[in-house]
Structures are given as structure tokens and as C-alpha cells.
Amino acid sequence: MCRAARCRAAPARSTPWSSSAAPATISTTGKSRQPRLGRRRRSAFFRKLETHAKGASDWHGGDGPIHVTPMRGMTHPVTDAFLDACRELQLPLNPDFNGAAIEGAGVYDINTRRGQRSHSSAEYLRPALKRPNLLIERNVHAERLIFAQDGRVTGVEARQNGALKTFSARREVIVATGAVGTPKLLQLSGLGDGAALSALGIQTHHHLPAVGANLQDHLCASFYYRANRPTLNGTFASLFGQGALGLQYLLTRKGPFAMSVNQAGGFFRGRPEEERPNIQLYFNPSPIAFPTTRRPGFCRSPIRDFSLPSIPAARRAAAMSPSPRTTRPMPP
């Protein structure tokens, strides 16, 4: 069981990227570039990257590397009870969160292929490993970008197994080290708020206050409810049930082990006056409990219950602006 639920950004939340109010990006040469990527163009990229189990359509692709599998018709009966409850509350039902609209309750699609997770490493990187022009270096941690006199990035200075190395590029350097690692690398390279960098003794290459600012996390609050009908926890509670589900997966690549732990959910408005959905819900027919020890991981909830994790939409008022606290590229 995994968390491979697939859901694109809500259209209304991403329209600023195609409007005149879109935030400008700034290249390392200091030139401002206005991003213009409308919804129709974004949809074309999504269709290009995916192969949907139901084939190509106006909203889904049919021959891309990432495989998408609908969970509709395979969910646990208690999941169907959740959808029935949404219908009774007169909440809209949505047959496809990645279709014409995102609002409403429904069943998620998942990024799986024959019961296994279909992710970028498996579908993009591994097939490319045979290319003669691809070399993967291991145990390498980037420390800073290297700039030419004209401001272009020409390489990366990194540490590999304790030794400092320089990797040079003839064409371009792509920085893709995550939501936290990327701004940190830019800041250590002198791209960021000049005052914050100077306080750490880092020479400012370009004063770009937006670097490292406006980090928005999708915090989640999980609500657990005792059920008056069977849930997946009942099946997982016995060795026989676990063995049956395991055998089902091995023989058919189907069942709970081939699905997301969050089978259903939806996007809703917390208040009627909201312009767009601002809350995302997951429905989990087999809740996980946090361990009581310091050992990392999760464990099965010991009672027959289900959970409703809630994720409020990120807002700029709650955005964080982390600043570098050390010049060390790696944590101690």
C-alpha cells in the first residue's frame, strides 16, 4: 500500500501563472522573465507524460511513460459509504479530479503500473541508464554553483566521499534538489537576500530576496472515527487476512496492496462564500497509527476505524520564509 494518489493542481489556483499578475522569475543574469503557461498548455504536458488505463481523452494521455490507474470499482465498501455520506450532505460528486473540474468527492487515480508504483525514477531514469551520454555520480553533495564572468552558471562545486570536485557544463546546469535543497544551494552560491547572505559571510552574487521565501507546506490534520461496519483494519488484524491479501496481490497484482492507502476524498469549500475549494480530504479505510516509540514509521491502527486526513489549502499569509542559518552545505 502506498500514497501514490494522483491529482493535478486546481485550475483556479494556477491561473495566475498565465495572467499578467504572475510573479516574475529572475535568471542568474538578473533579467526578469514572465512565466506564461496557461491551463490548456499545462494539460497538454500532463497528457504527454501519462498513460491512463482508460486510454487517451481530452484530459488524459494514452502513450506516456507514467501510468495512471483508476481505483473506482476496486475500493473497500466503507469507502463507498463515505461517498454515499457526501451525497446525502448534498456535496458534489466528481468522477475525475484530473478532468474538467476538481471540486467534489470521489475516488482518486493512482500512479501505478501492474500493481507497482509508476514514478519518474522507474519510467524516466532507469530506461535512460543505457544512454552513452549519461553518467550518474553517487555520494555527491553539491556545495555551490560556479559562475562565469558574464553571470552564467558553468558548473557545480560538490563534495564526493570527502573530496572537493568541480563538475563543468558546456551548455546548462539544472538545479533540482527539492523545495528546501534548491533555495539553499542558490543561497550558498550567493543568490538570495543580500542582507541575510552578508550576515553569514556569503558574497552576494545577485540580490534576489524571493529565493528561499514563501515556502508553503501542505500541513495535514487526521481525524479518526470508530466504525460501525468492517474496515480494512479488520482484515489486516488476522494473519489469515494478511495472507489472503498478500496472495491476491502476488497472483493478480490487485487488491489493497496495489492501491493507495487513501482511496477516496475530495476538494471542498470550507465556507459557502469561498471562491474555490480550499480544503482537500482523504478517506482512508485502513488508518495508520503513529508509533509511541522513537522508532520511525507507522503501524496499523488497533481498532476498527477509518480516518479523514484534512489538508487546508496553502495561503500566502501562512507562508514561511526560511533564511540560511549556516554556510555548511550539509547538516552536521
Coordinates of C-alpha atoms in Angstrom, one line a residue:
M1 CA 0.0 0.0 0.0
C2 CA 1.4 3.4 -0.9
R3 CA 0.4 7.1 -1.2
A4 CA 0.5 7.3 -5.0
A5 CA -2.7 9.2 -5.3
R6 CA -2.5 11.4 -8.5
C7 CA -4.1 14.8 -8.5
R8 CA -3.1 17.9 -10.5
A9 CA -3.3 21.4 -9.2
A10 CA -6.7 23.1 -9.0
P11 CA -7.2 25.2 -12.2
A12 CA -8.3 28.3 -10.3
R13 CA -5.2 28.1 -8.1
S14 CA -2.9 28.0 -11.0
T15 CA -4.4 30.7 -13.3
P16 CA -2.1 33.4 -12.0
W17 CA 0.7 31.7 -13.9
S18 CA -1.0 32.7 -17.2
S19 CA -2.1 36.1 -16.1
S20 CA -0.4 39.5 -16.1
A21 CA -0.2 39.3 -12.3
A22 CA 2.1 36.2 -12.4
P23 CA 5.2 36.5 -10.3
A24 CA 8.3 37.0 -12.5
T25 CA 11.2 34.7 -12.3
I26 CA 14.7 36.0 -12.5
S27 CA 17.6 34.3 -14.2
T28 CA 21.1 34.3 -12.9
T29 CA 21.9 37.2 -15.3
G30 CA 19.4 39.3 -13.4
K31 CA 16.9 39.5 -16.3
S32 CA 13.2 39.2 -15.4
R33 CA 11.2 36.5 -17.2
Q34 CA 7.4 36.4 -17.0
P35 CA 6.1 32.8 -16.9
R36 CA 3.2 32.2 -19.3
L37 CA 1.9 28.6 -19.1
G38 CA -1.9 28.6 -19.5
R39 CA -4.1 25.7 -18.4
R40 CA -4.5 24.3 -21.9
R41 CA -0.8 24.1 -22.4
R42 CA -0.3 22.6 -19.0
S43 CA -2.9 20.0 -19.8
A44 CA -1.0 19.1 -22.9
F45 CA 2.1 18.4 -20.9
F46 CA 0.1 16.2 -18.5
R47 CA -1.4 14.2 -21.3
K48 CA 2.1 13.8 -22.8
L49 CA 3.6 12.3 -19.7
E50 CA 0.9 9.8 -18.8
T51 CA -0.7 6.6 -20.0
H52 CA -4.2 6.3 -18.5
A53 CA -5.7 2.9 -18.0
K54 CA -8.9 4.0 -19.8
G55 CA -7.0 5.4 -22.8
A56 CA -6.4 8.8 -24.2
S57 CA -9.1 11.5 -23.8
D58 CA -9.4 15.3 -23.7
W59 CA -7.9 15.2 -20.2
H60 CA -5.7 12.1 -20.2
G61 CA -2.8 10.7 -22.3
G62 CA -2.6 7.3 -23.7
D63 CA 1.1 6.7 -24.5
G64 CA 3.2 8.5 -21.9
P65 CA 5.8 7.0 -19.5
I66 CA 3.8 7.5 -16.3
H67 CA 1.0 5.0 -15.9
V68 CA -2.3 6.1 -14.2
T69 CA -4.8 3.6 -12.8
P70 CA -8.3 4.5 -11.5
M71 CA -9.3 2.9 -8.2
R72 CA -13.0 3.2 -9.0
G73 CA -14.7 -0.2 -8.6
M74 CA -11.9 -1.6 -6.5
T75 CA -12.4 0.4 -3.3
H76 CA -13.5 -1.0 0.1
P77 CA -17.2 -0.9 0.9
V78 CA -16.6 1.5 3.7
T79 CA -15.2 3.9 1.1
D80 CA -18.4 3.6 -0.8
A81 CA -20.2 4.6 2.4
F82 CA -18.1 7.7 2.6
L83 CA -19.2 8.7 -0.9
D84 CA -22.8 8.0 0.0
A85 CA -22.5 10.2 3.0
C86 CA -21.2 13.0 0.8
R87 CA -24.1 12.6 -1.5
E88 CA -26.5 12.8 1.5
L89 CA -24.9 16.0 2.6
Q90 CA -25.5 17.3 -1.0
L91 CA -21.8 17.7 -1.6
P92 CA -21.0 17.4 -5.3
L93 CA -19.5 14.2 -6.6
N94 CA -16.6 14.2 -9.0
P95 CA -15.9 11.3 -11.3
D96 CA -12.4 12.6 -12.2
F97 CA -10.3 15.0 -10.1
N98 CA -8.0 15.4 -13.1
G99 CA -10.8 16.2 -15.5
A100 CA -12.9 19.3 -16.2
A101 CA -13.2 20.3 -12.5
I102 CA -11.6 19.4 -9.2
E103 CA -14.3 20.2 -6.8
G104 CA -16.3 17.4 -5.1
A105 CA -16.0 14.0 -3.6
G106 CA -14.7 11.0 -5.5
V107 CA -12.1 8.2 -5.8
Y108 CA -8.5 9.0 -6.6
D109 CA -6.5 7.8 -9.5
I110 CA -3.1 6.4 -8.6
N111 CA 0.3 6.3 -10.4
T112 CA 0.7 2.5 -10.7
R113 CA 1.6 0.0 -13.4
R114 CA 0.6 -3.6 -12.9
G115 CA 0.2 -3.0 -9.2
Q116 CA 3.6 -1.3 -8.7
R117 CA 4.2 2.4 -8.3
S118 CA 4.9 4.2 -11.6
H119 CA 7.3 7.0 -10.8
S120 CA 9.8 9.2 -12.5
S121 CA 12.8 7.1 -11.5
A122 CA 11.3 3.9 -12.9
E123 CA 9.8 5.4 -16.0
Y124 CA 12.3 8.1 -17.0
L125 CA 15.6 7.5 -15.3
R126 CA 16.0 3.7 -15.4
P127 CA 15.3 3.4 -19.2
A128 CA 17.9 6.2 -19.8
L129 CA 20.6 4.5 -17.8
K130 CA 21.8 2.8 -21.0
R131 CA 22.5 6.0 -22.8
P132 CA 26.2 6.6 -23.5
N133 CA 25.9 10.3 -22.7
L134 CA 24.5 9.7 -19.1
L135 CA 26.8 9.3 -16.1
I136 CA 25.4 9.1 -12.6
E137 CA 27.8 10.0 -9.7
R138 CA 27.0 8.6 -6.3
N139 CA 27.6 10.0 -2.8
V140 CA 27.9 13.6 -4.2
H141 CA 26.6 16.7 -2.4
A142 CA 26.5 20.0 -4.3
E143 CA 28.0 22.9 -2.3
R144 CA 27.8 25.8 -4.7
L145 CA 27.2 26.9 -8.3
I146 CA 30.1 28.2 -10.3
F147 CA 29.6 31.4 -12.3
A148 CA 31.4 32.7 -15.4
Q149 CA 32.3 36.4 -15.7
D150 CA 29.1 37.1 -17.7
G151 CA 26.9 35.7 -14.9
R152 CA 26.1 32.3 -16.5
V153 CA 26.3 29.2 -14.4
T154 CA 29.0 27.0 -15.9
G155 CA 29.3 24.2 -13.3
V156 CA 28.9 22.9 -9.8
E157 CA 31.3 22.5 -7.0
A158 CA 30.5 19.4 -5.0
R159 CA 31.9 17.1 -2.4
Q160 CA 32.2 13.4 -3.2
N161 CA 33.3 11.0 -0.4
G162 CA 35.0 13.9 1.3
A163 CA 36.9 15.2 -1.7
L164 CA 36.0 18.5 -3.3
K165 CA 35.3 18.2 -7.1
T166 CA 34.2 20.5 -9.8
F167 CA 31.7 19.4 -12.5
S168 CA 31.7 21.7 -15.5
A169 CA 28.9 22.1 -18.1
R170 CA 29.2 23.2 -21.7
R171 CA 25.5 24.0 -22.1
E172 CA 23.4 24.3 -18.9
V173 CA 23.1 23.4 -15.3
I174 CA 19.7 22.2 -14.0
V175 CA 19.2 22.7 -10.2
A176 CA 16.6 20.2 -9.0
T177 CA 17.4 19.4 -5.3
G178 CA 14.0 19.9 -3.8
A179 CA 11.8 22.6 -2.3
V180 CA 14.4 23.1 0.5
G181 CA 17.7 22.0 -1.1
T182 CA 17.3 24.1 -4.2
P183 CA 17.0 27.5 -2.5
K184 CA 19.7 26.5 0.0
L185 CA 22.1 25.8 -2.8
L186 CA 21.2 29.0 -4.5
Q187 CA 21.8 31.0 -1.3
L188 CA 25.1 29.3 -0.7
S189 CA 26.0 30.3 -4.2
G190 CA 25.3 34.0 -3.5
L191 CA 21.7 34.1 -4.9
G192 CA 19.3 35.4 -2.3
D193 CA 18.6 38.2 0.1
G194 CA 21.8 40.2 0.2
A195 CA 21.5 41.2 3.9
A196 CA 20.9 37.6 5.1
L197 CA 23.8 36.3 3.0
S198 CA 26.2 39.0 4.2
A199 CA 25.3 38.2 7.8
L200 CA 26.7 34.7 7.1
G201 CA 29.7 35.9 5.2
I202 CA 28.4 34.8 1.9
Q203 CA 29.3 37.1 -1.0
T204 CA 26.1 38.2 -2.8
H205 CA 26.2 37.4 -6.5
H206 CA 22.7 38.6 -7.2
H207 CA 20.3 40.2 -4.7
L208 CA 17.2 38.0 -5.1
P209 CA 15.0 38.3 -1.9
A210 CA 12.5 35.8 -3.2
V211 CA 15.0 33.0 -3.1
G212 CA 14.2 30.9 0.0
A213 CA 11.0 32.9 0.7
N214 CA 7.3 31.9 0.5
L215 CA 7.7 28.2 1.3
Q216 CA 4.2 26.8 1.6
D217 CA 3.7 23.4 3.2
H218 CA 0.5 21.3 3.0
L219 CA 0.0 20.6 6.6
C220 CA -2.4 17.7 7.4
A221 CA -4.7 17.0 10.4
S222 CA -6.0 13.5 10.6
F223 CA -9.3 12.7 12.3
Y224 CA -10.0 9.1 13.4
Y225 CA -13.5 7.6 13.7
R226 CA -14.6 4.3 15.1
A227 CA -16.7 2.4 12.5
N228 CA -19.9 0.5 13.0
R229 CA -19.1 -1.7 10.0
P230 CA -16.0 -3.6 8.8
T231 CA -13.0 -1.7 7.6
L232 CA -9.7 -2.9 6.2
N233 CA -8.2 -2.9 9.6
G234 CA -10.5 -5.9 10.4
T235 CA -8.9 -7.8 7.5
F236 CA -5.4 -6.8 8.5
A237 CA -6.0 -7.8 12.1
S238 CA -5.6 -11.5 11.4
L239 CA -2.7 -13.5 9.9
F240 CA -5.2 -15.2 7.6
G241 CA -6.5 -11.8 6.3
Q242 CA -3.0 -10.6 5.7
G243 CA -2.0 -13.8 3.9
A244 CA -5.1 -13.6 1.7
L245 CA -4.4 -10.0 0.7
G246 CA -0.8 -10.8 0.1
L247 CA -1.7 -13.8 -2.1
Q248 CA -4.2 -11.7 -4.0
Y249 CA -1.5 -9.2 -4.8
L250 CA 1.1 -11.8 -5.8
L251 CA -1.4 -13.6 -8.1
T252 CA -3.3 -10.7 -9.6
R253 CA -1.4 -7.5 -8.8
K254 CA -4.7 -6.2 -7.4
G255 CA -6.2 -5.5 -4.0
P256 CA -5.3 -3.2 -1.2
F257 CA -1.5 -3.8 -1.6
A258 CA -1.8 -2.4 -5.2
M259 CA -3.7 0.7 -4.2
S260 CA -3.2 3.9 -2.2
V261 CA -4.0 3.9 1.5
N262 CA -6.2 6.9 0.7
Q263 CA -8.8 5.5 -1.6
A264 CA -11.2 8.4 -1.8
G265 CA -11.6 12.0 -0.7
G266 CA -12.3 15.3 -2.3
F267 CA -11.9 19.0 -2.6
F268 CA -14.4 21.2 -0.8
R269 CA -15.1 24.8 0.2
G270 CA -14.7 25.3 4.0
R271 CA -17.4 28.1 3.8
P272 CA -20.0 28.7 1.1
E273 CA -18.6 32.1 0.3
E274 CA -15.2 30.7 -0.7
E275 CA -14.4 31.3 -4.4
R276 CA -12.9 27.9 -4.9
P277 CA -12.2 24.7 -2.9
N278 CA -9.8 25.4 -0.1
I279 CA -9.8 22.0 1.7
Q280 CA -8.7 18.6 0.5
L281 CA -9.9 15.5 2.2
Y282 CA -8.5 11.9 2.1
F283 CA -10.6 8.9 3.1
N284 CA -8.5 6.0 4.5
P285 CA -10.4 2.7 5.1
S286 CA -7.3 1.4 7.0
P287 CA -5.9 4.2 9.2
I288 CA -2.3 4.1 10.2
A289 CA -1.3 5.0 13.8
F290 CA 1.8 6.9 14.8
P291 CA 4.2 4.7 16.9
T292 CA 4.5 5.5 20.6
T293 CA 8.3 4.9 20.5
R294 CA 11.0 7.0 18.8
R295 CA 11.4 4.4 16.1
P296 CA 10.3 5.9 12.8
G297 CA 7.5 4.6 10.8
F298 CA 3.8 3.8 11.1
C299 CA 1.7 0.9 12.4
R300 CA -1.8 -0.4 11.8
S301 CA -4.5 1.1 14.0
P302 CA -5.6 -1.5 16.6
I303 CA -9.3 -0.8 16.3
R304 CA -11.9 -1.0 13.6
D305 CA -11.9 2.6 12.3
F306 CA -11.3 4.9 9.4
S307 CA -9.7 8.3 9.1
L308 CA -10.3 11.6 7.3
P309 CA -7.0 13.4 6.9
S310 CA -7.6 17.1 6.0
I311 CA -5.2 19.3 4.1
P312 CA -6.1 23.0 4.1
A313 CA -5.0 24.9 1.0
A314 CA -1.8 26.8 1.5
R315 CA -2.1 30.6 1.7
R316 CA 0.5 33.3 1.3
A317 CA -0.4 34.6 4.8
A318 CA 0.9 31.4 6.3
A319 CA 3.9 31.2 4.0
M320 CA 7.3 30.7 5.6
S321 CA 10.5 32.5 4.6
P322 CA 13.4 30.4 5.8
S323 CA 16.8 32.0 5.8
P324 CA 20.1 30.2 5.8
R325 CA 21.4 29.7 9.3
T326 CA 24.8 28.2 8.3
T327 CA 27.2 28.2 5.5
R328 CA 27.5 24.4 5.8
P329 CA 26.1 22.7 2.7
M330 CA 25.4 19.5 4.6
P331 CA 23.9 19.1 8.1
P332 CA 26.4 18.1 10.8

